[in-house]
């Protein structure tokens, strides 16, 4: 549930905040599809075509320590996120600073898989010799889904057990292939899935720590085409990466479209402050400012 009146104070140090200004690099788009992990084990279960539904409790296959709470599973929500405490049916994205849910949200927007696109899939697997859990939103449509749509989104959440470092440690990745819409019509979007209350990407422990990728809630920012130009925008998700060198199987190579977060001793580590070799430009990834938020919610017909 939302708790708009509560103010969250991220516990990052000044050094960590400096890191957030130097963490995201512009890279070429030729290899962006490589960010989506094609592990077939992540396709073993399917959330039936729906609008705003969730799975029941789904085990990860390993336990994680997320800000002091031990979790061994969670709820996959159709609208581009996973929550560890309760299912979430909300379709209009809200500022993740305001949520009372433990949430990992690669693309929080109004996904609708009833009439076009593909349903959400998930499953337990392995990456780099470690147990992993993956959720695929591949070629998903937006509300109100219909056969006339041909602009779909493809993104993925992957959680990787790192108990080889310490009990409860894990990594999670937001992986992107294409982002061609940013909102549903019930969230103020137009027929092409643009404008209105636009998508957000980030995470929260539901009480004191939250993070959003820069561009969250800013229409046009995450799209492959950018806005208003037809070339990749400065914050387009497939055309950038965040600490992809820290992926368990990076082999020393960056992967455009991959955003890696490391959770150690229960806390998400701040992004690396060291720019990667060959960077052409640097973009900030910001902690969302402390602010009140008025939740917009529209009724669907």
C-alpha atoms as a printed R data frame, in Angstrom:
    type eleno elety resid chain resno       x       y       z
1   ATOM     1    CA   UNK     A     1   0.000   0.000   0.000
2   ATOM     2    CA   UNK     A     2   1.056   3.624  -0.419
3   ATOM     3    CA   UNK     A     3   2.043   5.817   2.483
4   ATOM     4    CA   UNK     A     4   2.349   9.303   0.923
5   ATOM     5    CA   UNK     A     5   2.676  11.075   4.252
6   ATOM     6    CA   UNK     A     6   5.799   9.183   5.235
7   ATOM     7    CA   UNK     A     7   9.169  10.722   4.368
8   ATOM     8    CA   UNK     A     8  11.931   8.302   3.451
9   ATOM     9    CA   UNK     A     9  15.553   9.187   3.993
10  ATOM    10    CA   UNK     A    10  18.015   7.118   1.931
11  ATOM    11    CA   UNK     A    11  21.039   6.251   4.063
12  ATOM    12    CA   UNK     A    12  23.657   6.834   1.405
13  ATOM    13    CA   UNK     A    13  26.867   8.622   2.355
14  ATOM    14    CA   UNK     A    14  28.070  11.727   0.504
15  ATOM    15    CA   UNK     A    15  30.530   9.528  -1.360
16  ATOM    16    CA   UNK     A    16  27.669   7.309  -2.449
17  ATOM    17    CA   UNK     A    17  25.712  10.294  -3.695
18  ATOM    18    CA   UNK     A    18  28.736  11.395  -5.672
19  ATOM    19    CA   UNK     A    19  28.826   7.938  -7.168
20  ATOM    20    CA   UNK     A    20  25.284   8.367  -8.407
21  ATOM    21    CA   UNK     A    21  26.396  11.243 -10.594
22  ATOM    22    CA   UNK     A    22  29.029   9.137 -12.351
23  ATOM    23    CA   UNK     A    23  27.505   5.770 -12.883
24  ATOM    24    CA   UNK     A    24  25.789   5.517 -16.239
25  ATOM    25    CA   UNK     A    25  27.657   5.481 -19.541
26  ATOM    26    CA   UNK     A    26  26.545   6.174 -23.076
27  ATOM    27    CA   UNK     A    27  27.414   3.280 -25.357
28  ATOM    28    CA   UNK     A    28  26.557   2.153 -28.840
29  ATOM    29    CA   UNK     A    29  23.264   0.430 -29.555
30  ATOM    30    CA   UNK     A    30  24.430  -2.433 -31.777
31  ATOM    31    CA   UNK     A    31  24.523  -5.069 -29.027
32  ATOM    32    CA   UNK     A    32  21.648  -3.924 -26.848
33  ATOM    33    CA   UNK     A    33  19.619  -7.132 -27.266
34  ATOM    34    CA   UNK     A    34  22.360  -9.002 -25.403
35  ATOM    35    CA   UNK     A    35  21.099  -7.603 -22.105
36  ATOM    36    CA   UNK     A    36  18.108  -9.961 -21.970
37  ATOM    37    CA   UNK     A    37  19.218 -13.293 -20.520
38  ATOM    38    CA   UNK     A    38  17.853 -16.134 -22.625
39  ATOM    39    CA   UNK     A    39  18.004 -18.771 -19.885
40  ATOM    40    CA   UNK     A    40  15.177 -21.216 -20.765
41  ATOM    41    CA   UNK     A    41  14.606 -21.905 -17.070
42  ATOM    42    CA   UNK     A    42  13.203 -18.393 -16.774
43  ATOM    43    CA   UNK     A    43  10.396 -19.414 -19.153
44  ATOM    44    CA   UNK     A    44   9.090 -22.418 -17.208
45  ATOM    45    CA   UNK     A    45   6.094 -20.675 -15.581
46  ATOM    46    CA   UNK     A    46   3.603 -18.198 -17.023
47  ATOM    47    CA   UNK     A    47   1.362 -15.544 -15.515
48  ATOM    48    CA   UNK     A    48  -1.772 -15.988 -17.615
49  ATOM    49    CA   UNK     A    49  -2.728 -13.080 -19.900
50  ATOM    50    CA   UNK     A    50  -4.288 -10.427 -17.684
51  ATOM    51    CA   UNK     A    51  -4.573  -6.796 -16.728
52  ATOM    52    CA   UNK     A    52  -3.276  -5.766 -13.271
53  ATOM    53    CA   UNK     A    53  -3.062  -9.284 -11.807
54  ATOM    54    CA   UNK     A    54  -0.249 -10.962  -9.867
55  ATOM    55    CA   UNK     A    55   1.024 -14.423  -9.100
56  ATOM    56    CA   UNK     A    56   0.625 -15.962  -5.708
57  ATOM    57    CA   UNK     A    57   3.755 -16.333  -3.624
58  ATOM    58    CA   UNK     A    58   6.583 -17.649  -5.834
59  ATOM    59    CA   UNK     A    59   9.821 -19.042  -4.292
60  ATOM    60    CA   UNK     A    60  13.141 -17.736  -5.568
61  ATOM    61    CA   UNK     A    61  14.981 -20.984  -4.847
62  ATOM    62    CA   UNK     A    62  17.268 -19.179  -2.382
63  ATOM    63    CA   UNK     A    63  16.955 -16.694   0.470
64  ATOM    64    CA   UNK     A    64  17.895 -13.027   0.332
65  ATOM    65    CA   UNK     A    65  18.526 -10.403   2.988
66  ATOM    66    CA   UNK     A    66  16.820  -7.202   1.860
67  ATOM    67    CA   UNK     A    67  17.435  -4.475   4.439
68  ATOM    68    CA   UNK     A    68  17.238  -6.897   7.337
69  ATOM    69    CA   UNK     A    69  14.244  -8.887   6.108
70  ATOM    70    CA   UNK     A    70  14.940 -12.440   5.001
71  ATOM    71    CA   UNK     A    71  12.872 -13.280   1.921
72  ATOM    72    CA   UNK     A    72  12.789 -16.525  -0.023
73  ATOM    73    CA   UNK     A    73  10.152 -15.544  -2.563
74  ATOM    74    CA   UNK     A    74   7.774 -12.858  -3.696
75  ATOM    75    CA   UNK     A    75   4.908 -11.814  -5.945
76  ATOM    76    CA   UNK     A    76   5.262 -11.130  -9.661
77  ATOM    77    CA   UNK     A    77   3.025  -8.258 -10.647
78  ATOM    78    CA   UNK     A    78   1.942  -7.901 -14.258
79  ATOM    79    CA   UNK     A    79   2.708  -4.180 -14.205
80  ATOM    80    CA   UNK     A    80   6.469  -4.525 -14.463
81  ATOM    81    CA   UNK     A    81   7.573  -5.214 -10.906
82  ATOM    82    CA   UNK     A    82   8.138  -7.817  -8.190
83  ATOM    83    CA   UNK     A    83   7.175  -7.247  -4.566
84  ATOM    84    CA   UNK     A    84   8.464  -9.326  -1.657
85  ATOM    85    CA   UNK     A    85   5.828  -8.612   0.964
86  ATOM    86    CA   UNK     A    86   2.437  -8.336  -0.779
87  ATOM    87    CA   UNK     A    87   1.063  -8.444  -4.306
88  ATOM    88    CA   UNK     A    88   0.595  -5.063  -6.001
89  ATOM    89    CA   UNK     A    89  -2.163  -4.389  -8.527
90  ATOM    90    CA   UNK     A    90  -1.580  -0.631  -8.952
91  ATOM    91    CA   UNK     A    91  -1.264   0.268 -12.634
92  ATOM    92    CA   UNK     A    92  -0.467   3.988 -12.609
93  ATOM    93    CA   UNK     A    93   3.189   4.267 -11.556
94  ATOM    94    CA   UNK     A    94   3.912   6.203  -8.384
95  ATOM    95    CA   UNK     A    95   7.126   7.629  -7.003
96  ATOM    96    CA   UNK     A    96   8.893   4.668  -5.390
97  ATOM    97    CA   UNK     A    97   9.870   6.870  -2.443
98  ATOM    98    CA   UNK     A    98   6.207   6.756  -1.451
99  ATOM    99    CA   UNK     A    99   5.653   3.012  -1.436
100 ATOM   100    CA   UNK     A   100   5.246   0.836   1.621
101 ATOM   101    CA   UNK     A   101   6.178  -2.247  -0.419
102 ATOM   102    CA   UNK     A   102   9.483  -4.022  -0.846
103 ATOM   103    CA   UNK     A   103   9.715  -3.679  -4.590
104 ATOM   104    CA   UNK     A   104  12.081  -4.323  -7.495
105 ATOM   105    CA   UNK     A   105  10.680  -2.532 -10.525
106 ATOM   106    CA   UNK     A   106  12.531  -2.719 -13.843
107 ATOM   107    CA   UNK     A   107   9.641  -0.938 -15.604
108 ATOM   108    CA   UNK     A   108   6.641   0.029 -13.505
109 ATOM   109    CA   UNK     A   109   3.927   0.837 -16.043
110 ATOM   110    CA   UNK     A   110   0.481  -0.377 -17.077
111 ATOM   111    CA   UNK     A   111   1.230  -3.721 -18.739
112 ATOM   112    CA   UNK     A   112  -1.774  -5.431 -20.344
113 ATOM   113    CA   UNK     A   113  -1.260  -8.877 -21.889
114 ATOM   114    CA   UNK     A   114  -4.865  -9.855 -22.642
115 ATOM   115    CA   UNK     A   115  -5.134  -9.159 -26.368
116 ATOM   116    CA   UNK     A   116  -1.710  -8.492 -27.870
117 ATOM   117    CA   UNK     A   117   1.927  -9.142 -27.090
118 ATOM   118    CA   UNK     A   118   3.056 -12.000 -24.844
119 ATOM   119    CA   UNK     A   119   2.346 -12.966 -21.221
120 ATOM   120    CA   UNK     A   120   4.872 -12.668 -18.395
121 ATOM   121    CA   UNK     A   121   7.100 -15.696 -17.743
122 ATOM   122    CA   UNK     A   122   9.357 -16.603 -14.823
123 ATOM   123    CA   UNK     A   123  11.372 -19.383 -13.233
124 ATOM   124    CA   UNK     A   124  14.397 -20.572 -11.272
125 ATOM   125    CA   UNK     A   125  17.690 -21.121 -13.053
126 ATOM   126    CA   UNK     A   126  21.410 -20.563 -12.773
127 ATOM   127    CA   UNK     A   127  23.848 -17.860 -13.873
128 ATOM   128    CA   UNK     A   128  27.604 -18.059 -13.473
129 ATOM   129    CA   UNK     A   129  27.296 -21.167 -11.320
130 ATOM   130    CA   UNK     A   130  24.939 -19.425  -8.879
131 ATOM   131    CA   UNK     A   131  21.227 -19.998  -8.351
132 ATOM   132    CA   UNK     A   132  19.096 -17.353 -10.057
133 ATOM   133    CA   UNK     A   133  15.484 -16.308 -10.479
134 ATOM   134    CA   UNK     A   134  14.274 -14.496 -13.572
135 ATOM   135    CA   UNK     A   135  11.091 -12.705 -14.639
136 ATOM   136    CA   UNK     A   136  10.500 -11.833 -18.304
137 ATOM   137    CA   UNK     A   137   8.222  -9.120 -19.602
138 ATOM   138    CA   UNK     A   138   9.004  -9.809 -23.259
139 ATOM   139    CA   UNK     A   139   6.929  -8.163 -25.996
140 ATOM   140    CA   UNK     A   140   4.321  -6.926 -23.533
141 ATOM   141    CA   UNK     A   141   1.507  -4.591 -24.511
142 ATOM   142    CA   UNK     A   142  -0.014  -1.656 -22.610
143 ATOM   143    CA   UNK     A   143  -3.572  -0.862 -21.511
144 ATOM   144    CA   UNK     A   144  -5.874  -1.147 -23.266
145 ATOM   145    CA   UNK     A   145  -4.310  -4.030 -25.151
146 ATOM   146    CA   UNK     A   146  -5.580  -4.582 -28.661
147 ATOM   147    CA   UNK     A   147  -4.507  -6.138 -31.940
148 ATOM   148    CA   UNK     A   148  -3.802  -2.740 -33.496
149 ATOM   149    CA   UNK     A   149  -0.761  -2.256 -31.253
150 ATOM   150    CA   UNK     A   150   2.652  -3.109 -32.636
151 ATOM   151    CA   UNK     A   151   4.837  -1.173 -30.203
152 ATOM   152    CA   UNK     A   152   5.796  -3.571 -27.410
153 ATOM   153    CA   UNK     A   153   8.268  -3.491 -24.524
154 ATOM   154    CA   UNK     A   154  10.794  -6.170 -23.585
155 ATOM   155    CA   UNK     A   155  12.544  -6.096 -20.220
156 ATOM   156    CA   UNK     A   156  13.612  -8.488 -17.488
157 ATOM   157    CA   UNK     A   157  14.364  -8.795 -13.778
158 ATOM   158    CA   UNK     A   158  17.038 -11.281 -12.705
159 ATOM   159    CA   UNK     A   159  17.981 -12.037  -9.087
160 ATOM   160    CA   UNK     A   160  21.225 -13.942  -8.484
161 ATOM   161    CA   UNK     A   161  22.152 -15.700  -5.237
162 ATOM   162    CA   UNK     A   162  25.520 -14.499  -3.889
163 ATOM   163    CA   UNK     A   163  25.588 -16.539  -0.704
164 ATOM   164    CA   UNK     A   164  29.055 -17.531  -1.885
165 ATOM   165    CA   UNK     A   165  30.042 -14.112  -0.491
166 ATOM   166    CA   UNK     A   166  27.793 -13.975   2.554
167 ATOM   167    CA   UNK     A   167  24.474 -15.539   3.583
168 ATOM   168    CA   UNK     A   168  21.608 -13.521   2.120
169 ATOM   169    CA   UNK     A   169  23.732 -11.545  -0.330
170 ATOM   170    CA   UNK     A   170  22.368 -11.256  -3.865
171 ATOM   171    CA   UNK     A   171  22.591  -9.253  -7.059
172 ATOM   172    CA   UNK     A   172  19.666  -8.081  -9.124
173 ATOM   173    CA   UNK     A   173  19.626  -6.886 -12.709
174 ATOM   174    CA   UNK     A   174  17.253  -4.791 -14.763
175 ATOM   175    CA   UNK     A   175  17.749  -5.886 -18.389
176 ATOM   176    CA   UNK     A   176  16.214  -4.079 -21.376
177 ATOM   177    CA   UNK     A   177  15.774  -4.931 -25.040
178 ATOM   178    CA   UNK     A   178  13.228  -2.441 -26.339
179 ATOM   179    CA   UNK     A   179  11.034   0.211 -24.740
180 ATOM   180    CA   UNK     A   180   8.416   1.493 -27.198
181 ATOM   181    CA   UNK     A   181   5.674   2.630 -24.813
182 ATOM   182    CA   UNK     A   182   5.657   4.387 -21.444
183 ATOM   183    CA   UNK     A   183   2.037   4.554 -20.201
184 ATOM   184    CA   UNK     A   184  -1.425   3.078 -20.572
185 ATOM   185    CA   UNK     A   185  -4.522   5.002 -21.547
186 ATOM   186    CA   UNK     A   186  -5.944   4.614 -18.014
187 ATOM   187    CA   UNK     A   187  -2.852   6.464 -16.769
188 ATOM   188    CA   UNK     A   188  -3.377   9.375 -19.139
189 ATOM   189    CA   UNK     A   189  -1.413   7.910 -22.048
190 ATOM   190    CA   UNK     A   190  -2.409   8.290 -25.675
191 ATOM   191    CA   UNK     A   191  -3.243   5.540 -28.173
192 ATOM   192    CA   UNK     A   192   0.489   4.969 -28.782
193 ATOM   193    CA   UNK     A   193   1.294   4.496 -25.106
194 ATOM   194    CA   UNK     A   194   2.960   7.884 -24.737
195 ATOM   195    CA   UNK     A   195   2.601  10.759 -22.236
196 ATOM   196    CA   UNK     A   196   0.364  10.758 -19.175
197 ATOM   197    CA   UNK     A   197   1.767   9.303 -15.932
198 ATOM   198    CA   UNK     A   198   4.860   7.629 -17.326
199 ATOM   199    CA   UNK     A   199   6.847   4.599 -16.223
200 ATOM   200    CA   UNK     A   200   9.297   4.412 -13.347
201 ATOM   201    CA   UNK     A   201  12.240   2.089 -12.701
202 ATOM   202    CA   UNK     A   202  13.948   1.427  -9.400
203 ATOM   203    CA   UNK     A   203  13.601  -0.257  -6.045
204 ATOM   204    CA   UNK     A   204  12.489   0.362  -2.467
205 ATOM   205    CA   UNK     A   205  12.606  -1.471   0.847
206 ATOM   206    CA   UNK     A   206   9.244   0.115   1.658
207 ATOM   207    CA   UNK     A   207  10.406   2.192   4.592
208 ATOM   208    CA   UNK     A   208  13.733   3.983   4.537
209 ATOM   209    CA   UNK     A   209  15.631   3.335   1.317
210 ATOM   210    CA   UNK     A   210  14.519   3.948  -2.265
211 ATOM   211    CA   UNK     A   211  16.147   4.498  -5.640
212 ATOM   212    CA   UNK     A   212  14.878   5.441  -9.073
213 ATOM   213    CA   UNK     A   213  16.697   5.638 -12.375
214 ATOM   214    CA   UNK     A   214  16.922   9.181 -13.647
215 ATOM   215    CA   UNK     A   215  14.061   9.786 -16.064
216 ATOM   216    CA   UNK     A   216  11.521   7.910 -13.955
217 ATOM   217    CA   UNK     A   217   8.131   9.557 -14.359
218 ATOM   218    CA   UNK     A   218   9.475  11.838 -17.116
219 ATOM   219    CA   UNK     A   219   7.651  11.109 -20.352
220 ATOM   220    CA   UNK     A   220   9.889  10.309 -23.298
221 ATOM   221    CA   UNK     A   221  12.989   9.627 -21.223
222 ATOM   222    CA   UNK     A   222  13.068   5.813 -21.284
223 ATOM   223    CA   UNK     A   223  11.898   5.286 -24.868
224 ATOM   224    CA   UNK     A   224  14.163   3.796 -27.523
225 ATOM   225    CA   UNK     A   225  13.467   6.806 -29.726
226 ATOM   226    CA   UNK     A   226  13.831   9.427 -27.039
227 ATOM   227    CA   UNK     A   227  11.652  12.482 -27.151
228 ATOM   228    CA   UNK     A   228  10.975  14.308 -29.344
229 ATOM   229    CA   UNK     A   229  13.681  13.012 -31.706
230 ATOM   230    CA   UNK     A   230  13.692   9.634 -33.449
231 ATOM   231    CA   UNK     A   231  17.211   8.820 -32.212
232 ATOM   232    CA   UNK     A   232  17.911   7.244 -28.802
233 ATOM   233    CA   UNK     A   233  17.207   9.700 -26.040
234 ATOM   234    CA   UNK     A   234  19.793  10.666 -23.410
235 ATOM   235    CA   UNK     A   235  18.185   8.327 -20.852
236 ATOM   236    CA   UNK     A   236  16.857   5.572 -23.151
237 ATOM   237    CA   UNK     A   237  17.122   2.335 -21.208
238 ATOM   238    CA   UNK     A   238  18.518   0.074 -23.924
239 ATOM   239    CA   UNK     A   239  21.246   2.551 -24.867
240 ATOM   240    CA   UNK     A   240  22.892   2.842 -21.435
241 ATOM   241    CA   UNK     A   241  24.102   0.571 -18.662
242 ATOM   242    CA   UNK     A   242  24.774   0.731 -14.951
243 ATOM   243    CA   UNK     A   243  27.665  -1.243 -13.436
244 ATOM   244    CA   UNK     A   244  27.205  -4.065 -15.945
245 ATOM   245    CA   UNK     A   245  30.900  -4.877 -15.416
246 ATOM   246    CA   UNK     A   246  29.847  -6.109 -11.968
247 ATOM   247    CA   UNK     A   247  27.577  -8.805 -13.437
248 ATOM   248    CA   UNK     A   248  28.686 -12.223 -12.271
249 ATOM   249    CA   UNK     A   249  29.482 -13.279 -15.836
250 ATOM   250    CA   UNK     A   250  30.552  -9.956 -17.370
251 ATOM   251    CA   UNK     A   251  33.965 -11.287 -18.479
252 ATOM   252    CA   UNK     A   252  35.223  -7.741 -18.267
253 ATOM   253    CA   UNK     A   253  32.745  -6.433 -20.833
254 ATOM   254    CA   UNK     A   254  29.985  -3.893 -20.449
255 ATOM   255    CA   UNK     A   255  26.502  -4.787 -21.664
256 ATOM   256    CA   UNK     A   256  24.272  -2.003 -22.882
257 ATOM   257    CA   UNK     A   257  20.760  -2.322 -21.493
258 ATOM   258    CA   UNK     A   258  21.925  -4.018 -18.251
259 ATOM   259    CA   UNK     A   259  21.671  -2.285 -14.850
260 ATOM   260    CA   UNK     A   260  23.303  -4.216 -11.987
261 ATOM   261    CA   UNK     A   261  22.669  -3.722  -8.265
262 ATOM   262    CA   UNK     A   262  24.566  -5.561  -5.527
263 ATOM   263    CA   UNK     A   263  22.975  -6.278  -2.152
264 ATOM   264    CA   UNK     A   264  25.519  -6.991   0.579
265 ATOM   265    CA   UNK     A   265  24.744  -7.498   4.258
266 ATOM   266    CA   UNK     A   266  21.161  -6.470   3.524
267 ATOM   267    CA   UNK     A   267  21.869  -3.104   1.865
268 ATOM   268    CA   UNK     A   268  22.030  -2.148  -1.805
269 ATOM   269    CA   UNK     A   269  25.508  -0.862  -2.524
270 ATOM   270    CA   UNK     A   270  25.744   2.531  -4.236
271 ATOM   271    CA   UNK     A   271  26.853   2.423  -7.880
272 ATOM   272    CA   UNK     A   272  30.560   2.442  -8.685
273 ATOM   273    CA   UNK     A   273  32.222   5.862  -8.796
274 ATOM   274    CA   UNK     A   274  34.811   4.734 -11.360
275 ATOM   275    CA   UNK     A   275  33.840   5.584 -14.961
276 ATOM   276    CA   UNK     A   276  34.309   2.687 -17.330
277 ATOM   277    CA   UNK     A   277  37.096   2.855 -19.942
278 ATOM   278    CA   UNK     A   278  36.051   4.354 -23.253
279 ATOM   279    CA   UNK     A   279  33.075   6.243 -21.846
280 ATOM   280    CA   UNK     A   280  31.905   8.958 -24.224
281 ATOM   281    CA   UNK     A   281  29.678  10.715 -21.713
282 ATOM   282    CA   UNK     A   282  28.399  10.259 -18.192
283 ATOM   283    CA   UNK     A   283  24.829  10.447 -17.036
284 ATOM   284    CA   UNK     A   284  23.582  10.680 -13.469
285 ATOM   285    CA   UNK     A   285  21.357   8.125 -11.833
286 ATOM   286    CA   UNK     A   286  19.675   9.891  -8.942
287 ATOM   287    CA   UNK     A   287  18.145   9.200  -5.585
288 ATOM   288    CA   UNK     A   288  14.650  10.598  -5.753
289 ATOM   289    CA   UNK     A   289  14.359  13.819  -3.744
290 ATOM   290    CA   UNK     A   290  12.403  13.916  -0.544
291 ATOM   291    CA   UNK     A   291   8.991  15.087  -1.541
292 ATOM   292    CA   UNK     A   292   5.319  14.508  -1.038
293 ATOM   293    CA   UNK     A   293   3.434  12.699  -3.751
294 ATOM   294    CA   UNK     A   294  -0.198  12.777  -4.662
295 ATOM   295    CA   UNK     A   295  -1.143   9.415  -6.117
296 ATOM   296    CA   UNK     A   296  -3.029   9.559  -9.387
297 ATOM   297    CA   UNK     A   297  -5.329   6.657  -9.960
298 ATOM   298    CA   UNK     A   298  -7.845   6.342 -12.759
299 ATOM   299    CA   UNK     A   299 -10.672   3.910 -13.161
300 ATOM   300    CA   UNK     A   300 -10.473   1.452 -16.001
301 ATOM   301    CA   UNK     A   301 -13.506   0.766 -18.064
